[in-house]
Amino acid sequence: KKFRCFGFMLLEGLGLGMIGVGGIAIMSGVVGTVLKVVSLLYRRVRSSNVAGDIAPWFPLKDLPQILGMQYEKHIVDETYDARTNPVAFIGDVHGCFDELQELLGKLPEKCRVVFVGDVINKGPKSMECLKLVQEKGYYSVMGNHEMAVLKAYFSRKKDQTLSPKYAWTDALSDEDITFLQKLPLSIHFPKMHLYVVHAGVVPGTSIERQDPLNLLMTRSVRKARGLEAFLRNLFGLSLWEGTPDMPNETPNNEWWINTWKGDDIIVYGHDARQKLQLREKTIGLDSGCLYGNHITAIVFPSREIIQVAAKETYVVPGGQD
């Protein structure tokens, strides 16, 4: 209520008592902008126990449990040094266990393994993939599909008629759930000058202070302009926000990888529609095995690409995430 009152007071202060159709249209746009910023402020206050600014479309009350925010969500590992032992980063698996097994067999000896998330869900053998990562002690960040599995699991605990396509999650043990909740949102390897996240990052905010859902879902970013930029600056909010949309789906959006100006390399997955994306400072590894393409690993320090072709098309492409 306080934020709502504040919004109306701000509108009054801006002197927007306009008349006529044009005035109503302008007023409507201004109201929408103000309420959006007020909503972000409200969510920041409510989400003080969650790192970063929370995306407005996700139920805030569910987020800490689903993401396991009681655990350390940004890991730093000083021991990984590709000059000593090779390190392989593996793109989205989505339960394609047979292809994963073949890929692991092609990696160099004594190679350390790190997954970019979405190890499970949608594909044929999610449980086998999950058990493999646990038993081998491989690193992985959380992906949006690990998040989706946790969300479905907790929903079905209350009502088993919910999320029927996630019925397989009923077989997850308490140990499995804890493992998934403990998955970090980012892993930093300082000796390699490299971060692993699942999806993307938003400019102007350190990775450790990113909105969790940006790290899990972002494909494109948008920079606030005009009144929205003024209000965001006024209240200390970032001018940038991430979205799960493709740039051509939303006006004024651009690929997040075009805005990354950091010194570290970002290794990520999530974007099967773009397949393998290799740049000097950003490396996208979701090459769409689930959709009949390939599963991919990149091995540091050589940056050798190793791929295994999908044995079949497990999901017909369309709305890939």
GROMACS .gro file of C-alpha atoms in nm:
model
  321
    1LYS     CA    1   0.000   0.000   0.000
    2LYS     CA    2   0.284   0.239   0.084
    3PHE     CA    3   0.440   0.185  -0.258
    4ARG     CA    4   0.103   0.236  -0.427
    5CYS     CA    5   0.051   0.565  -0.245
    6PHE     CA    6   0.404   0.667  -0.332
    7GLY     CA    7   0.333   0.600  -0.699
    8PHE     CA    8   0.027   0.823  -0.703
    9MET     CA    9   0.211   1.099  -0.514
   10LEU     CA   10   0.491   1.084  -0.767
   11LEU     CA   11   0.246   1.114  -1.053
   12GLU     CA   12   0.087   1.417  -0.889
   13GLY     CA   13   0.429   1.571  -0.836
   14LEU     CA   14   0.510   1.529  -1.202
   15GLY     CA   15   0.214   1.749  -1.288
   16LEU     CA   16   0.051   1.508  -1.526
   17GLY     CA   17  -0.304   1.639  -1.507
   18MET     CA   18  -0.355   1.612  -1.879
   19ILE     CA   19  -0.685   1.609  -2.067
   20GLY     CA   20  -0.794   1.438  -2.387
   21VAL     CA   21  -0.708   1.119  -2.569
   22GLY     CA   22  -0.343   1.213  -2.618
   23GLY     CA   23  -0.309   1.306  -2.254
   24ILE     CA   24  -0.470   0.980  -2.143
   25ALA     CA   25  -0.229   0.779  -2.362
   26ILE     CA   26   0.072   0.963  -2.219
   27MET     CA   27  -0.069   0.931  -1.868
   28SER     CA   28  -0.120   0.557  -1.917
   29GLY     CA   29   0.240   0.510  -2.029
   30VAL     CA   30   0.372   0.711  -1.736
   31VAL     CA   31   0.154   0.522  -1.488
   32GLY     CA   32   0.279   0.192  -1.627
   33THR     CA   33   0.642   0.301  -1.598
   34VAL     CA   34   0.599   0.431  -1.242
   35LEU     CA   35   0.417   0.118  -1.125
   36LYS     CA   36   0.686  -0.102  -1.282
   37VAL     CA   37   0.959   0.080  -1.088
   38VAL     CA   38   0.750   0.076  -0.768
   39SER     CA   39   0.702  -0.299  -0.816
   40LEU     CA   40   1.079  -0.347  -0.848
   41LEU     CA   41   1.134  -0.147  -0.530
   42TYR     CA   42   0.873  -0.353  -0.347
   43ARG     CA   43   1.026  -0.679  -0.460
   44ARG     CA   44   1.374  -0.561  -0.360
   45VAL     CA   45   1.250  -0.495  -0.006
   46ARG     CA   46   1.067  -0.830   0.008
   47SER     CA   47   1.360  -1.022  -0.138
   48SER     CA   48   1.633  -0.906   0.099
   49ASN     CA   49   1.717  -1.272   0.166
   50VAL     CA   50   1.774  -1.341  -0.204
   51ALA     CA   51   2.075  -1.209  -0.393
   52GLY     CA   52   2.001  -0.949  -0.658
   53ASP     CA   53   1.680  -0.796  -0.789
   54ILE     CA   54   1.408  -1.052  -0.846
   55ALA     CA   55   1.239  -1.080  -1.182
   56PRO     CA   56   0.882  -0.953  -1.150
   57TRP     CA   57   0.713  -1.250  -1.318
   58PHE     CA   58   0.822  -1.517  -1.066
   59PRO     CA   59   0.629  -1.591  -0.742
   60LEU     CA   60   0.858  -1.434  -0.483
   61LYS     CA   61   0.743  -1.650  -0.193
   62ASP     CA   62   0.845  -1.970  -0.375
   63LEU     CA   63   1.188  -1.861  -0.489
   64PRO     CA   64   1.410  -1.914  -0.179
   65GLN     CA   65   1.292  -2.275  -0.134
   66ILE     CA   66   1.309  -2.364  -0.503
   67LEU     CA   67   1.654  -2.215  -0.557
   68GLY     CA   68   1.787  -2.338  -0.223
   69MET     CA   69   1.893  -1.990  -0.120
   70GLN     CA   70   1.992  -2.120   0.222
   71TYR     CA   71   2.300  -2.265   0.049
   72GLU     CA   72   2.599  -2.089  -0.107
   73LYS     CA   73   2.486  -1.990  -0.456
   74HIS     CA   74   2.807  -1.842  -0.597
   75ILE     CA   75   3.107  -2.075  -0.569
   76VAL     CA   76   3.469  -1.972  -0.614
   77ASP     CA   77   3.718  -2.253  -0.682
   78GLU     CA   78   4.086  -2.157  -0.677
   79THR     CA   79   4.200  -2.515  -0.743
   80TYR     CA   80   4.086  -2.551  -1.104
   81ASP     CA   81   4.372  -2.454  -1.333
   82ALA     CA   82   4.357  -2.580  -1.690
   83ARG     CA   83   4.736  -2.544  -1.720
   84THR     CA   84   4.768  -2.826  -1.466
   85ASN     CA   85   4.473  -3.047  -1.561
   86PRO     CA   86   4.240  -3.001  -1.857
   87VAL     CA   87   3.888  -2.883  -1.775
   88ALA     CA   88   3.588  -2.976  -1.992
   89PHE     CA   89   3.273  -2.767  -1.990
   90ILE     CA   90   2.968  -2.956  -2.114
   91GLY     CA   91   2.654  -2.803  -2.263
   92ASP     CA   92   2.291  -2.881  -2.183
   93VAL     CA   93   2.231  -3.256  -2.150
   94HIS     CA   94   1.855  -3.269  -2.082
   95GLY     CA   95   1.862  -3.633  -1.984
   96CYS     CA   96   2.044  -3.753  -2.296
   97PHE     CA   97   2.240  -4.004  -2.091
   98ASP     CA   98   2.370  -4.230  -2.370
   99GLU     CA   99   2.518  -3.937  -2.560
  100LEU     CA  100   2.668  -3.800  -2.238
  101GLN     CA  101   2.837  -4.130  -2.163
  102GLU     CA  102   2.989  -4.137  -2.511
  103LEU     CA  103   3.105  -3.776  -2.478
  104LEU     CA  104   3.272  -3.840  -2.142
  105GLY     CA  105   3.460  -4.129  -2.300
  106LYS     CA  106   3.613  -3.890  -2.554
  107LEU     CA  107   3.753  -3.644  -2.299
  108PRO     CA  108   4.127  -3.631  -2.220
  109GLU     CA  109   4.259  -3.831  -1.925
  110LYS     CA  110   4.240  -3.665  -1.583
  111CYS     CA  111   3.999  -3.410  -1.728
  112ARG     CA  112   3.782  -3.227  -1.479
  113VAL     CA  113   3.417  -3.188  -1.579
  114VAL     CA  114   3.181  -2.892  -1.534
  115PHE     CA  115   2.821  -2.874  -1.658
  116VAL     CA  116   2.643  -2.552  -1.754
  117GLY     CA  117   2.309  -2.669  -1.611
  118ASP     CA  118   1.999  -2.832  -1.760
  119VAL     CA  119   2.155  -3.172  -1.701
  120ILE     CA  120   1.806  -3.310  -1.647
  121ASN     CA  121   1.445  -3.283  -1.772
  122LYS     CA  122   1.267  -3.322  -2.105
  123GLY     CA  123   1.496  -3.600  -2.231
  124PRO     CA  124   1.482  -3.980  -2.192
  125LYS     CA  125   1.710  -4.056  -1.893
  126SER     CA  126   1.708  -3.768  -1.648
  127MET     CA  127   1.743  -3.984  -1.338
  128GLU     CA  128   2.051  -4.159  -1.479
  129CYS     CA  129   2.212  -3.824  -1.560
  130LEU     CA  130   2.140  -3.690  -1.213
  131LYS     CA  131   2.286  -3.997  -1.044
  132LEU     CA  132   2.597  -3.983  -1.263
  133VAL     CA  133   2.673  -3.622  -1.174
  134GLN     CA  134   2.620  -3.697  -0.804
  135GLU     CA  135   2.829  -4.014  -0.799
  136LYS     CA  136   3.119  -3.866  -0.995
  137GLY     CA  137   3.119  -3.542  -0.798
  138TYR     CA  138   3.106  -3.330  -1.113
  139TYR     CA  139   3.046  -2.959  -1.089
  140SER     CA  140   2.727  -2.810  -1.235
  141VAL     CA  141   2.546  -2.481  -1.205
  142MET     CA  142   2.169  -2.475  -1.171
  143GLY     CA  143   1.976  -2.445  -1.495
  144ASN     CA  144   1.620  -2.331  -1.550
  145HIS     CA  145   1.519  -2.696  -1.586
  146GLU     CA  146   1.667  -2.793  -1.249
  147MET     CA  147   1.464  -2.500  -1.115
  148ALA     CA  148   1.154  -2.625  -1.299
  149VAL     CA  149   1.203  -2.975  -1.155
  150LEU     CA  150   1.228  -2.839  -0.800
  151LYS     CA  151   0.921  -2.620  -0.852
  152ALA     CA  152   0.721  -2.915  -0.985
  153TYR     CA  153   0.843  -3.146  -0.709
  154PHE     CA  154   0.728  -2.914  -0.431
  155SER     CA  155   0.399  -2.845  -0.612
  156ARG     CA  156   0.326  -3.216  -0.653
  157LYS     CA  157   0.404  -3.280  -0.287
  158LYS     CA  158   0.096  -3.068  -0.216
  159ASP     CA  159  -0.118  -3.188  -0.506
  160GLN     CA  160  -0.013  -3.477  -0.733
  161THR     CA  161  -0.255  -3.372  -1.006
  162LEU     CA  162  -0.034  -3.070  -1.076
  163SER     CA  163   0.237  -3.072  -1.346
  164PRO     CA  164   0.166  -3.425  -1.478
  165LYS     CA  165   0.463  -3.416  -1.718
  166TYR     CA  166   0.683  -3.396  -1.410
  167ALA     CA  167   0.546  -3.716  -1.258
  168TRP     CA  168   0.897  -3.865  -1.284
  169THR     CA  169   1.010  -3.623  -1.011
  170ASP     CA  170   0.802  -3.815  -0.755
  171ALA     CA  171   1.082  -4.073  -0.750
  172LEU     CA  172   1.344  -3.816  -0.643
  173SER     CA  173   1.487  -3.881  -0.298
  174ASP     CA  174   1.548  -3.623  -0.028
  175GLU     CA  175   1.916  -3.653  -0.115
  176ASP     CA  176   1.840  -3.574  -0.481
  177ILE     CA  177   1.636  -3.267  -0.387
  178THR     CA  178   1.906  -3.137  -0.155
  179PHE     CA  179   2.166  -3.191  -0.428
  180LEU     CA  180   1.957  -2.991  -0.676
  181GLN     CA  181   1.891  -2.712  -0.427
  182LYS     CA  182   2.263  -2.687  -0.355
  183LEU     CA  183   2.352  -2.631  -0.720
  184PRO     CA  184   2.511  -2.286  -0.746
  185LEU     CA  185   2.394  -2.009  -0.977
  186SER     CA  186   2.753  -1.938  -1.079
  187ILE     CA  187   3.097  -2.094  -1.045
  188HIS     CA  188   3.405  -1.874  -1.068
  189PHE     CA  189   3.743  -2.020  -1.159
  190PRO     CA  190   3.982  -1.727  -1.092
  191LYS     CA  191   4.293  -1.905  -1.224
  192MET     CA  192   4.114  -1.954  -1.554
  193HIS     CA  193   3.958  -1.606  -1.552
  194LEU     CA  194   3.627  -1.777  -1.618
  195TYR     CA  195   3.270  -1.794  -1.487
  196VAL     CA  196   3.008  -2.059  -1.556
  197VAL     CA  197   2.639  -1.961  -1.552
  198HIS     CA  198   2.345  -2.128  -1.715
  199ALA     CA  199   2.194  -1.858  -1.935
  200GLY     CA  200   2.333  -1.505  -1.928
  201VAL     CA  201   2.426  -1.195  -1.734
  202VAL     CA  202   2.298  -0.839  -1.730
  203PRO     CA  203   2.538  -0.544  -1.769
  204GLY     CA  204   2.617  -0.314  -1.479
  205THR     CA  205   2.580  -0.570  -1.200
  206SER     CA  206   2.842  -0.811  -1.068
  207ILE     CA  207   2.763  -1.176  -1.130
  208GLU     CA  208   2.732  -1.237  -0.757
  209ARG     CA  209   2.460  -0.968  -0.732
  210GLN     CA  210   2.266  -1.066  -1.044
  211ASP     CA  211   1.897  -1.143  -1.027
  212PRO     CA  212   1.900  -1.525  -0.994
  213LEU     CA  213   1.653  -1.555  -1.278
  214ASN     CA  214   1.879  -1.355  -1.508
  215LEU     CA  215   2.148  -1.616  -1.460
  216LEU     CA  216   1.893  -1.891  -1.524
  217MET     CA  217   1.686  -1.748  -1.809
  218THR     CA  218   1.838  -1.447  -1.986
  219ARG     CA  219   1.882  -1.445  -2.362
  220SER     CA  220   1.849  -1.075  -2.429
  221VAL     CA  221   1.877  -0.753  -2.229
  222ARG     CA  222   1.704  -0.416  -2.237
  223LYS     CA  223   1.827  -0.079  -2.113
  224ALA     CA  224   1.575   0.155  -1.955
  225ARG     CA  225   1.524   0.491  -2.122
  226GLY     CA  226   1.347   0.819  -2.051
  227LEU     CA  227   1.131   0.836  -1.741
  228GLU     CA  228   1.201   0.475  -1.648
  229ALA     CA  229   1.578   0.541  -1.659
  230PHE     CA  230   1.531   0.854  -1.445
  231LEU     CA  231   1.330   0.667  -1.183
  232ARG     CA  232   1.565   0.368  -1.177
  233ASN     CA  233   1.860   0.602  -1.123
  234LEU     CA  234   1.670   0.790  -0.854
  235PHE     CA  235   1.613   0.477  -0.648
  236GLY     CA  236   1.941   0.298  -0.717
  237LEU     CA  237   1.800   0.033  -0.950
  238SER     CA  238   1.995  -0.106  -1.243
  239LEU     CA  239   1.919   0.049  -1.582
  240TRP     CA  240   1.940  -0.295  -1.738
  241GLU     CA  241   1.708  -0.592  -1.717
  242GLY     CA  242   1.729  -0.938  -1.864
  243THR     CA  243   1.451  -1.123  -2.043
  244PRO     CA  244   1.412  -1.483  -2.163
  245ASP     CA  245   1.303  -1.349  -2.504
  246MET     CA  246   1.497  -1.355  -2.827
  247PRO     CA  247   1.598  -1.001  -2.931
  248ASN     CA  248   1.365  -1.005  -3.231
  249GLU     CA  249   1.071  -1.089  -3.003
  250THR     CA  250   1.086  -0.773  -2.790
  251PRO     CA  251   1.147  -0.411  -2.900
  252ASN     CA  252   1.478  -0.249  -2.793
  253ASN     CA  253   1.628  -0.580  -2.678
  254GLU     CA  254   1.974  -0.706  -2.777
  255TRP     CA  255   2.173  -1.024  -2.719
  256TRP     CA  256   2.329  -1.020  -2.376
  257ILE     CA  257   2.656  -1.151  -2.523
  258ASN     CA  258   2.686  -0.828  -2.725
  259THR     CA  259   2.687  -0.627  -2.400
  260TRP     CA  260   2.939  -0.835  -2.202
  261LYS     CA  261   3.250  -0.618  -2.154
  262GLY     CA  262   3.407  -0.802  -1.860
  263ASP     CA  263   3.762  -0.938  -1.846
  264ASP     CA  264   3.648  -1.291  -1.757
  265ILE     CA  265   3.519  -1.556  -1.995
  266ILE     CA  266   3.153  -1.655  -1.952
  267VAL     CA  267   3.066  -2.017  -2.034
  268TYR     CA  268   2.692  -2.077  -2.060
  269GLY     CA  269   2.420  -2.292  -2.215
  270HIS     CA  270   2.040  -2.248  -2.243
  271ASP     CA  271   2.014  -2.116  -2.599
  272ALA     CA  272   1.957  -2.421  -2.817
  273ARG     CA  273   1.806  -2.215  -3.096
  274GLN     CA  274   2.142  -2.045  -3.153
  275LYS     CA  275   2.335  -2.372  -3.106
  276LEU     CA  276   2.712  -2.349  -3.054
  277GLN     CA  277   2.826  -1.989  -3.000
  278LEU     CA  278   3.201  -1.941  -2.975
  279ARG     CA  279   3.347  -1.600  -2.899
  280GLU     CA  280   3.664  -1.494  -2.721
  281LYS     CA  281   3.484  -1.395  -2.399
  282THR     CA  282   3.151  -1.578  -2.423
  283ILE     CA  283   3.105  -1.948  -2.504
  284GLY     CA  284   2.756  -2.091  -2.556
  285LEU     CA  285   2.743  -2.471  -2.542
  286ASP     CA  286   2.377  -2.571  -2.583
  287SER     CA  287   2.397  -2.739  -2.922
  288GLY     CA  288   2.054  -2.902  -2.898
  289CYS     CA  289   2.118  -3.272  -2.837
  290LEU     CA  290   1.762  -3.302  -2.711
  291TYR     CA  291   1.638  -3.178  -3.048
  292GLY     CA  292   1.839  -3.425  -3.256
  293ASN     CA  293   2.160  -3.222  -3.294
  294HIS     CA  294   2.470  -3.265  -3.073
  295ILE     CA  295   2.596  -3.264  -2.719
  296THR     CA  296   2.909  -3.049  -2.690
  297ALA     CA  297   3.213  -3.010  -2.465
  298ILE     CA  298   3.487  -2.749  -2.485
  299VAL     CA  299   3.819  -2.846  -2.328
  300PHE     CA  300   4.046  -2.582  -2.176
  301PRO     CA  301   4.315  -2.464  -2.221
  302SER     CA  302   4.316  -2.576  -2.587
  303ARG     CA  303   3.949  -2.482  -2.649
  304GLU     CA  304   3.911  -2.808  -2.839
  305ILE     CA  305   3.548  -2.880  -2.929
  306ILE     CA  306   3.429  -3.238  -2.878
  307GLN     CA  307   3.082  -3.340  -2.993
  308VAL     CA  308   2.858  -3.645  -3.005
  309ALA     CA  309   2.558  -3.662  -3.235
  310ALA     CA  310   2.215  -3.726  -3.085
  311LYS     CA  311   2.096  -4.082  -3.129
  312GLU     CA  312   1.749  -3.955  -3.211
  313THR     CA  313   1.525  -3.649  -3.192
  314TYR     CA  314   1.380  -3.676  -2.842
  315VAL     CA  315   1.176  -3.355  -2.862
  316VAL     CA  316   1.055  -3.191  -3.181
  317PRO     CA  317   1.214  -2.843  -3.202
  318GLY     CA  318   0.990  -2.551  -3.119
  319GLY     CA  319   0.990  -2.320  -2.816
  320GLN     CA  320   1.332  -2.454  -2.724
  321ASP     CA  321   1.456  -2.353  -2.379
   0.00000   0.00000   0.00000
